[in-house]
CSV table of C-alpha atoms in Angstrom, one decimal:
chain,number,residue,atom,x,y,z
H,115,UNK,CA,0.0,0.0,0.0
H,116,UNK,CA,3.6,2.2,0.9
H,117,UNK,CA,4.5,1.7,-2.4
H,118,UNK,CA,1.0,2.7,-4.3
H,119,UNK,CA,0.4,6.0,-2.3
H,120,UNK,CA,4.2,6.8,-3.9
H,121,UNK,CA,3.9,6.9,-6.6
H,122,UNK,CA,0.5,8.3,-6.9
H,123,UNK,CA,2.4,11.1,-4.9
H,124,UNK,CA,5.0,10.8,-7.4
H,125,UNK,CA,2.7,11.5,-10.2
H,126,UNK,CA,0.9,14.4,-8.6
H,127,UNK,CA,4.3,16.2,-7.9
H,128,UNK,CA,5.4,15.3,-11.8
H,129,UNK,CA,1.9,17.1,-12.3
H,130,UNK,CA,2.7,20.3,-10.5
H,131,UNK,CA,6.0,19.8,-11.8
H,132,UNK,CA,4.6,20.1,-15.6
H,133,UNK,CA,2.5,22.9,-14.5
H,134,UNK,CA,5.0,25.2,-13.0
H,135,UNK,CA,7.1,25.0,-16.6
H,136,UNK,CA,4.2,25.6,-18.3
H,137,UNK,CA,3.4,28.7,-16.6
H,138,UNK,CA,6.7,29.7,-16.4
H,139,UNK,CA,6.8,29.4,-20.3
H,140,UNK,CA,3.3,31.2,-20.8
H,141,UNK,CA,4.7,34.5,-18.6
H,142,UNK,CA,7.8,34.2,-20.6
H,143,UNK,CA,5.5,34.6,-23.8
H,144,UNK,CA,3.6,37.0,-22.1
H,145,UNK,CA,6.8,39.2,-21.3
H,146,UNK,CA,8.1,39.0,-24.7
H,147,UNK,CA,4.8,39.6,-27.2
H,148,UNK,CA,2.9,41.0,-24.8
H,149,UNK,CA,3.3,44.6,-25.5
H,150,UNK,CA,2.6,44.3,-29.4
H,151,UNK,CA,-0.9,46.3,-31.0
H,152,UNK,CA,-1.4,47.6,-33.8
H,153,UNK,CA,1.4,49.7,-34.5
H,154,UNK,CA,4.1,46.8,-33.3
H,155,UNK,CA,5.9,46.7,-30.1
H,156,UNK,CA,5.6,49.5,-26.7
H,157,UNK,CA,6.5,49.9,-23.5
H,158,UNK,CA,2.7,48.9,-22.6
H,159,UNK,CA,3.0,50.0,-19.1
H,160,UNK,CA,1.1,53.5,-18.5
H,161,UNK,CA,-1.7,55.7,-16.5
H,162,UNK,CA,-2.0,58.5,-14.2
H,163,UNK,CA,-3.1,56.5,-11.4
H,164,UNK,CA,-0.8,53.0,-10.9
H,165,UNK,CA,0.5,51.6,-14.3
H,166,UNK,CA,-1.6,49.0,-16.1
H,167,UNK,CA,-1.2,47.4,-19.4
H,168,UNK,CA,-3.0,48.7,-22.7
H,169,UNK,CA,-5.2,46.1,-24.1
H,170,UNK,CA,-4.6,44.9,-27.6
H,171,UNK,CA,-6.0,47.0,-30.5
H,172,UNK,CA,-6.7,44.3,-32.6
H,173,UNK,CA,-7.4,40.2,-31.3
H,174,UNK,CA,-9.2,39.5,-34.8
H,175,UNK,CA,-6.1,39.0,-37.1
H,176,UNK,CA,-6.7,41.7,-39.8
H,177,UNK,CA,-4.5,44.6,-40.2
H,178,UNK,CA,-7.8,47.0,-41.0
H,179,UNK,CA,-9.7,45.9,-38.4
H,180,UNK,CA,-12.0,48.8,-36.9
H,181,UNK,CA,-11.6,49.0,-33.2
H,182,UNK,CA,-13.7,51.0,-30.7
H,183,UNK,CA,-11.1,52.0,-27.7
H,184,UNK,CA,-13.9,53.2,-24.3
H,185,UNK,CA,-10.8,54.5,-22.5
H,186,UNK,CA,-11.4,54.6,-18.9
H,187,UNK,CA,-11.0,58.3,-17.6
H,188,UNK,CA,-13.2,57.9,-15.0
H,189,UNK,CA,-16.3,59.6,-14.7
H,190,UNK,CA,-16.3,61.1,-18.5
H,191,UNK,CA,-16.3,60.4,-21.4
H,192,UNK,CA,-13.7,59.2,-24.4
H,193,UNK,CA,-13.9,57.2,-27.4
H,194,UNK,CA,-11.4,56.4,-30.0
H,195,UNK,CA,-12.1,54.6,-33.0
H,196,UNK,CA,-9.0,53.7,-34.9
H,197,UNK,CA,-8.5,51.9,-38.3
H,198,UNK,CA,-5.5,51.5,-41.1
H,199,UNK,CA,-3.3,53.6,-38.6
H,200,UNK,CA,-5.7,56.7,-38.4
H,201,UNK,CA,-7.6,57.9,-35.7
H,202,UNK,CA,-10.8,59.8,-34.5
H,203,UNK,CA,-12.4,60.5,-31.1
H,204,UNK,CA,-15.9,60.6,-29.8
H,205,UNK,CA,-15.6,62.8,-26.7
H,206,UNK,CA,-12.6,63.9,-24.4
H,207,UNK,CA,-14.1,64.0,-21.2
H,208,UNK,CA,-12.8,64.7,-17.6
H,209,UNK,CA,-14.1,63.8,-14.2
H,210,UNK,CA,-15.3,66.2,-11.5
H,211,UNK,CA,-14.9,63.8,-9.0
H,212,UNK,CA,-12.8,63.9,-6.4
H,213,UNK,CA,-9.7,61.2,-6.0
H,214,UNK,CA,-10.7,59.8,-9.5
H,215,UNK,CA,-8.4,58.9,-12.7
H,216,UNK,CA,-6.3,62.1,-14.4
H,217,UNK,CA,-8.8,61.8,-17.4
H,218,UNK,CA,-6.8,64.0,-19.7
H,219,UNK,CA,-3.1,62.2,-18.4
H,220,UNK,CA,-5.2,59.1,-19.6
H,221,UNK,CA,-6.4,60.1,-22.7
H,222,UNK,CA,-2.7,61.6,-23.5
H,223,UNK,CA,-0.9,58.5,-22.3
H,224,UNK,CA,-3.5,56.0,-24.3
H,225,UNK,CA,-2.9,58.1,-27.7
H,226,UNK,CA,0.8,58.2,-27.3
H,227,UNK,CA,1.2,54.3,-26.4
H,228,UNK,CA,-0.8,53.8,-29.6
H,229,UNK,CA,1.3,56.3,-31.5
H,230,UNK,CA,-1.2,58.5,-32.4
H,231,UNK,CA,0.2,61.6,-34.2
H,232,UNK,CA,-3.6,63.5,-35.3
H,233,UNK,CA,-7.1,63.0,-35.7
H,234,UNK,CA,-8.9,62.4,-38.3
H,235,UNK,CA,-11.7,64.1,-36.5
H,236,UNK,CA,-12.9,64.8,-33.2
H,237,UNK,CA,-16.4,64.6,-32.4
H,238,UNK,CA,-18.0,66.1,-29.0
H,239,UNK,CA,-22.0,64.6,-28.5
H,240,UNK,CA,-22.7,67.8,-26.2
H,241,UNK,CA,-20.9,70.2,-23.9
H,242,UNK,CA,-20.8,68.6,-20.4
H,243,UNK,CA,-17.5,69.1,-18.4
H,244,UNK,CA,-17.1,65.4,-18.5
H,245,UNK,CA,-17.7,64.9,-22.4
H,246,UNK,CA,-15.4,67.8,-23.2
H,247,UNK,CA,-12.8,68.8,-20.0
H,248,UNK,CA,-9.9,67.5,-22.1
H,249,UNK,CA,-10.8,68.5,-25.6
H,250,UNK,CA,-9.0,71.7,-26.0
H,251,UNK,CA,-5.9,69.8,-24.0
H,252,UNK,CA,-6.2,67.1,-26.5
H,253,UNK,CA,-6.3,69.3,-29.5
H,254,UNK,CA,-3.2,71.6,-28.8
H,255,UNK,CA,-1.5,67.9,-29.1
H,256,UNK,CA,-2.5,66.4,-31.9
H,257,UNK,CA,-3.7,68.1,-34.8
H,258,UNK,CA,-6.8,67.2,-35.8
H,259,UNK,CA,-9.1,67.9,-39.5
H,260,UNK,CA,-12.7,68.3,-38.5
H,261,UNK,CA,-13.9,69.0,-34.9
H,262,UNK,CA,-17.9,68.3,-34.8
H,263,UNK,CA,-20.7,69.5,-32.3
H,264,UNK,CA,-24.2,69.5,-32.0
H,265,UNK,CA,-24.3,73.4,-32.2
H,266,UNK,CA,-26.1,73.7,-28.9
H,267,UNK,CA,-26.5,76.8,-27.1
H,268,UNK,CA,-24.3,76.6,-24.1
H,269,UNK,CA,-22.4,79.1,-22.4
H,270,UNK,CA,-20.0,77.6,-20.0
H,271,UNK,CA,-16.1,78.5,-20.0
H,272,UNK,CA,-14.3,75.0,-20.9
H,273,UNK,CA,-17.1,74.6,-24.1
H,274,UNK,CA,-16.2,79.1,-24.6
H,275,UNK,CA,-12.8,78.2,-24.3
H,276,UNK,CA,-12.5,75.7,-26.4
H,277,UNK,CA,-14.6,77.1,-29.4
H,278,UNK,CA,-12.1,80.0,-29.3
H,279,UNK,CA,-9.3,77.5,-29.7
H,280,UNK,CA,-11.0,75.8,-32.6
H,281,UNK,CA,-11.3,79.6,-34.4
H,282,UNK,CA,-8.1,81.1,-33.6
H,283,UNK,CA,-6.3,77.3,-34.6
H,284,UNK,CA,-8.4,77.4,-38.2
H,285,UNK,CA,-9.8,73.9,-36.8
H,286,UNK,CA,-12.9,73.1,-39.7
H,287,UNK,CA,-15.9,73.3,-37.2
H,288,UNK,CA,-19.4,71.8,-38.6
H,289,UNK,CA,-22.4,71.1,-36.6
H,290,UNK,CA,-24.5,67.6,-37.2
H,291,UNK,CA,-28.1,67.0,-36.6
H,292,UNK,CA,-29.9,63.5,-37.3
H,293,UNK,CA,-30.5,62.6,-41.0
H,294,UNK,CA,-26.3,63.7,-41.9
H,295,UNK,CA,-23.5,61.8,-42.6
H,296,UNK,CA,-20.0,62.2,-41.1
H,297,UNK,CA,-17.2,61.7,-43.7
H,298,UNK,CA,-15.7,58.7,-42.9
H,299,UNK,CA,-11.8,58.5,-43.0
H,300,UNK,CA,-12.1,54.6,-43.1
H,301,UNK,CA,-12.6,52.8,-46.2
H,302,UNK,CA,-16.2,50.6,-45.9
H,303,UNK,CA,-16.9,52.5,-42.8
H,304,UNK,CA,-20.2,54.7,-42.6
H,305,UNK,CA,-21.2,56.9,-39.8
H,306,UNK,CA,-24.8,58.4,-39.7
H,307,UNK,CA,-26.2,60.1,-37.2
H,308,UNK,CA,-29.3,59.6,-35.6
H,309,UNK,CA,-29.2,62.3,-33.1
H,310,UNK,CA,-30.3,65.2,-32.5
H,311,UNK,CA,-32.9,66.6,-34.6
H,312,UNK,CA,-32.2,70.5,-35.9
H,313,UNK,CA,-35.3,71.5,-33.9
H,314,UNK,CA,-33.6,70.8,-30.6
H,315,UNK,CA,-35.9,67.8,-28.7
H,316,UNK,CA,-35.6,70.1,-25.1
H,317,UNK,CA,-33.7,73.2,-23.6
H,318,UNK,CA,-31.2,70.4,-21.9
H,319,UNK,CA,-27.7,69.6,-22.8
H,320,UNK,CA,-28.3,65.7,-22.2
H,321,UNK,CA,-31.4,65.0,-24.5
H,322,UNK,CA,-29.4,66.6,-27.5
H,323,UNK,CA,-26.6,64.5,-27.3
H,324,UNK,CA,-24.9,63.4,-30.7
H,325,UNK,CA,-26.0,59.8,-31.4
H,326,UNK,CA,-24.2,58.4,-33.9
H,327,UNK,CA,-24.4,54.6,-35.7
H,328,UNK,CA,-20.5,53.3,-36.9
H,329,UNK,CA,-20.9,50.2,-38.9
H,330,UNK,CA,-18.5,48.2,-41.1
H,331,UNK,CA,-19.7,45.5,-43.0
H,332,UNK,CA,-22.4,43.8,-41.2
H,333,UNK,CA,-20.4,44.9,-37.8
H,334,UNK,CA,-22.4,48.3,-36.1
H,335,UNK,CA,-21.5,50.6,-32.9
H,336,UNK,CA,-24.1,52.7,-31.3
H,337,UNK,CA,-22.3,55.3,-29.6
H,338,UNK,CA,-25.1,57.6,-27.5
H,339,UNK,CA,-23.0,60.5,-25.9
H,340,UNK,CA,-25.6,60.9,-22.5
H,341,UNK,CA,-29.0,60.6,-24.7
H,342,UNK,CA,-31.7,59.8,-22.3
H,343,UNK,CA,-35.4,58.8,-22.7
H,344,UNK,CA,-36.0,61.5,-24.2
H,345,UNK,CA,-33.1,61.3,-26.7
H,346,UNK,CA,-33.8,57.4,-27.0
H,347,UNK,CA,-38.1,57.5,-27.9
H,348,UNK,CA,-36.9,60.6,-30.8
H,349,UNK,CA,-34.4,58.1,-32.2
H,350,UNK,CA,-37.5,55.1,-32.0
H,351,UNK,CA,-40.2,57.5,-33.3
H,352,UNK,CA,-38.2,58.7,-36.8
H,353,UNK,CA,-37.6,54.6,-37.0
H,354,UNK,CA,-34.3,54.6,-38.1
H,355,UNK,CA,-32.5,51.4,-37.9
H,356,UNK,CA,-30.5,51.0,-34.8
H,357,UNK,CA,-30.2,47.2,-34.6
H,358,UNK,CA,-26.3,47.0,-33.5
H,359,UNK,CA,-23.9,44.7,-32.1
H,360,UNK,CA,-22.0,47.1,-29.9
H,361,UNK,CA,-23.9,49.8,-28.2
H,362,UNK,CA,-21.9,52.1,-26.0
H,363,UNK,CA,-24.3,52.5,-23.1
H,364,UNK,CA,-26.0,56.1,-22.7
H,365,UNK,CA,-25.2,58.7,-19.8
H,366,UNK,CA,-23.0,56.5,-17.5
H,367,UNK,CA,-25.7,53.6,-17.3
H,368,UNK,CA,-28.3,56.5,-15.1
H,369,UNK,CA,-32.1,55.6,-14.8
H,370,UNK,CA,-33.0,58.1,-17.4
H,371,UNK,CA,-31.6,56.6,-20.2
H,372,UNK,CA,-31.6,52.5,-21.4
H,373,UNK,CA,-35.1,52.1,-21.7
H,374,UNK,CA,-36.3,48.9,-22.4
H,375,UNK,CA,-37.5,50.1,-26.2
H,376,UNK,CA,-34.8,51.1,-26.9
H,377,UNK,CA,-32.5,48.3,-25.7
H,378,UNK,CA,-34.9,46.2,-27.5
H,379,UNK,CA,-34.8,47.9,-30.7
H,380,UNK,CA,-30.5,48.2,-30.5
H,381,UNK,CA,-30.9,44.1,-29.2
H,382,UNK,CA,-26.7,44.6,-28.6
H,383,UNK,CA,-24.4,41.7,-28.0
H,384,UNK,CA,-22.1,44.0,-26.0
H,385,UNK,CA,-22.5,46.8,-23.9
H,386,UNK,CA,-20.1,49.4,-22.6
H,387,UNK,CA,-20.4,51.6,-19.7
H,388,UNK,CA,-17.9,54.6,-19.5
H,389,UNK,CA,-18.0,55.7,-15.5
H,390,UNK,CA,-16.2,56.3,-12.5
H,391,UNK,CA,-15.1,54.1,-9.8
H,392,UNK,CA,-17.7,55.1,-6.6
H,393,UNK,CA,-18.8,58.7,-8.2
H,394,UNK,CA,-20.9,60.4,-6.5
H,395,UNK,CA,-24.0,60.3,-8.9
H,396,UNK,CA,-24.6,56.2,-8.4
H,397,UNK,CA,-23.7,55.7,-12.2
H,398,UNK,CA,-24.6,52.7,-13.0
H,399,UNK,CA,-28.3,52.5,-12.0
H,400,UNK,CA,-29.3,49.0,-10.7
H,401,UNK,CA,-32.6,49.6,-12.5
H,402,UNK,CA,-30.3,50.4,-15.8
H,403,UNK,CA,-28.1,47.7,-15.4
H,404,UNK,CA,-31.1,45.0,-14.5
H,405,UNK,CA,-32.4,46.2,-18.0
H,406,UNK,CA,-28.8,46.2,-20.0
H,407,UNK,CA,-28.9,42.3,-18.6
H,408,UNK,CA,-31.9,41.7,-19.8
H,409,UNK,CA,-31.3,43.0,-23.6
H,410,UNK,CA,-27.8,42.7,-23.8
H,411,UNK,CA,-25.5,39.5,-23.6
H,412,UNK,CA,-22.3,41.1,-22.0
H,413,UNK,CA,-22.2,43.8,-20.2
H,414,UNK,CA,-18.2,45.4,-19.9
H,415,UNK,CA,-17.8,48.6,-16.9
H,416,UNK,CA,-14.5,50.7,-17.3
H,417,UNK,CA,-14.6,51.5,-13.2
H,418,UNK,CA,-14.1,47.1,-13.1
H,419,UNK,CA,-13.0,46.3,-16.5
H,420,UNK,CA,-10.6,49.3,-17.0
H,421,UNK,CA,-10.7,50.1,-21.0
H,422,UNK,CA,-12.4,48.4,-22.9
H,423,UNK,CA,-11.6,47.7,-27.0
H,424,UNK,CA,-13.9,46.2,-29.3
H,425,UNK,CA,-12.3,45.5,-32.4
H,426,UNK,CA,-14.3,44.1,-35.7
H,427,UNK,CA,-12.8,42.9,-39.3
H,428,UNK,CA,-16.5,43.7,-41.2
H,429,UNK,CA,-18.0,40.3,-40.3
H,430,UNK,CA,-17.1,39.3,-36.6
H,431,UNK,CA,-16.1,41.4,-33.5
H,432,UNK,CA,-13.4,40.5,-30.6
H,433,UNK,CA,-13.1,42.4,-27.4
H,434,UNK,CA,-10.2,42.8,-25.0
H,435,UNK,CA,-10.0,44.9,-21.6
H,436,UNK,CA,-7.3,45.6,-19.6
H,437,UNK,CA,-8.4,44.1,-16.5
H,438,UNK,CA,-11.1,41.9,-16.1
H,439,UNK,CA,-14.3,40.4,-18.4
H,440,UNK,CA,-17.7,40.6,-19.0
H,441,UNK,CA,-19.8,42.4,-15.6
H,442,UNK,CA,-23.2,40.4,-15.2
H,443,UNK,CA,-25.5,43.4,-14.1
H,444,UNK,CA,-27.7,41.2,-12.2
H,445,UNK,CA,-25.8,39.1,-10.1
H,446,UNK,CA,-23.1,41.6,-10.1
H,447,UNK,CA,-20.0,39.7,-10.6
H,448,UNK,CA,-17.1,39.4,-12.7
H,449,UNK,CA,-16.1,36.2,-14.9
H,450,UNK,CA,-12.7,35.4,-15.0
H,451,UNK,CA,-12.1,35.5,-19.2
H,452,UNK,CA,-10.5,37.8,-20.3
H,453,UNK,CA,-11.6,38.0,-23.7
H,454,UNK,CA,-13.9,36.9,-25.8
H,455,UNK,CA,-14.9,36.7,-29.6
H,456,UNK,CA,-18.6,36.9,-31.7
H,457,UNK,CA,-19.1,36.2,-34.7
């Protein structure tokens, strides 16, 4: 019986003995390709607050892959969208809150890891401190072609500022409303938008948020700025189709926007919430995120997931984050993959 329990023991240590080389070659791999995107090899290692990783640009192995960047800033807002080396952003927020992320040291130290040398546009969906904070920071850094807006009447002085900046710099300014086009820089890549109408829906900033549908191929992104209800049951009413895969999530993931209509009528796969780690508004909602479960397969938060990239080659979509996966918004935990791939 001595001899049997042996060399079962023997076997188990041969086990852990296989498994400790293994790992030891994986982190080897890890050290060595880990820091390649898009652009080829990085330091990788970057961020205001701690040093993290930057998640792959591109899992899906296609050089013109389109990918949808959520960078975490905290309790803001900013989007990149990048594809064949050029580059565009949807917002370049900055938090209010206190002890939360550097938002414009994050959006500066994402674009340089990337190597991002200008923009191909930048688009702002309305003038909230968190949706804009950074923009004029971001602009004196990286030259950028077309700066869009919604044209809303606003009178604050960062959105003052920064539409002096824009003048004085000979940035081409042009306002959107629902029904135009934006001139894609991406070849096979349209981008309509859907909000808001020219006769603004109310007198607040929120409901006339820029909403705007990115699709390429059969591969769409709904990217809703803070719409609300009232934003959302416009978009529904002038029946427009916003079936998508990707929908990045309205106003933080706040009651007053993700209505189950609309989440029925987008019917995403993914879900992204841009918000801040414990900010003081209770973004997400529980009634929000109960609904976004509901509608939406997988459900990604930048204050667990850290940024979030969705990358698509026209046909199937791949997403990566930099720390976690997929947040389940009614039992409220976090699976341990950290990436995943649709098709």
């Amino acid at each position: 019986m001595a001899q049997k329990k042996s060399r079962r023991t023997s076997k188990r240590n041969q086990k852990k003995q296989t498994s400790i080389i293994t790992s030891l070659i994986i982190l080897v791999l890890i050290v060595i390709f880990g820091g390649l995107g898009i652009n080829g090899g990085f330091d990788g290692l970057f961020g205001s607050s701690g040093t993290y990783s930057i998640p792959s640009s591109i899992q899906i192995d296609d050089p013109s892959a389109l990918s949808m960047h959520v960078i975490n800033i905290g309790q803001g807002d900013c989007v990149l969208l990048s594809k064949d080396g050029k580059y565009a952003l949807v917002d370049a927020g900055k938090s209010n809150q206190k002890n939360d992320i550097d938002s414009t040291s994050a959006i500066t130290s994402y674009l340089n890891a990337l190597g991002v040398k200008q923009l191909e546009f930048m688009l702002i969906s309305h003038q909230d401190y968190d949706h804009i904070g950074s923009a004029k920071t971001v602009l004196s850094n990286y030259p950028t072609k077309v700066f869009y807006d919604n044209g809303f009447p606003h009178t604050s002085a960062t959105y003052e500022n920064l539409l002096t900046y824009i003048d004085e710099e000979h940035i081409s300014y042009k306002i959107v409303f629902a029904g135009d086009s934006i001139s894609s820089p991406w070849k096979g890549v349209t981008i309509d938008v859907l909000s808001p109408p020219k006769k603004y829906l109310t007198d607040d900033v929120n409901d006339n948020s820029i909403v705007v549908k990115v699709t390429y191929g059969t591969v769409s992104y709904l990217l809703t700025g803070d719409a609300t209800t009232e934003t959302e049951n416009y978009i529904l009413s002038a029946e427009r189709d916003i079936d998508s895969d990707i929908l990045k999530v309205g106003h933080h993931g706040s009651y007053s926007s993700s209505s189950t209509s609309f989440l029925k009528a987008v019917s995403p796969t993914v879900s992204v919430i841009s918000v801040g780690d414990e900010n003081s508004y209770g973004h997400p909602h529980k009634d929000a995120l109960k609904r976004l479960n509901k509608y939406a397969k997988y459900l990604y938060r930048t204050d667990i997931d850290g940024t979030v990239v969705i990358s698509s080659d026209g046909t199937s979509y791949s997403v990566k984050t930099e720390k976690n996966s997929p947040y389940n918004a009614a039992a409220e935990f976090v699976t341990g993959n950290e990436e995943a791939v649709y098709a």
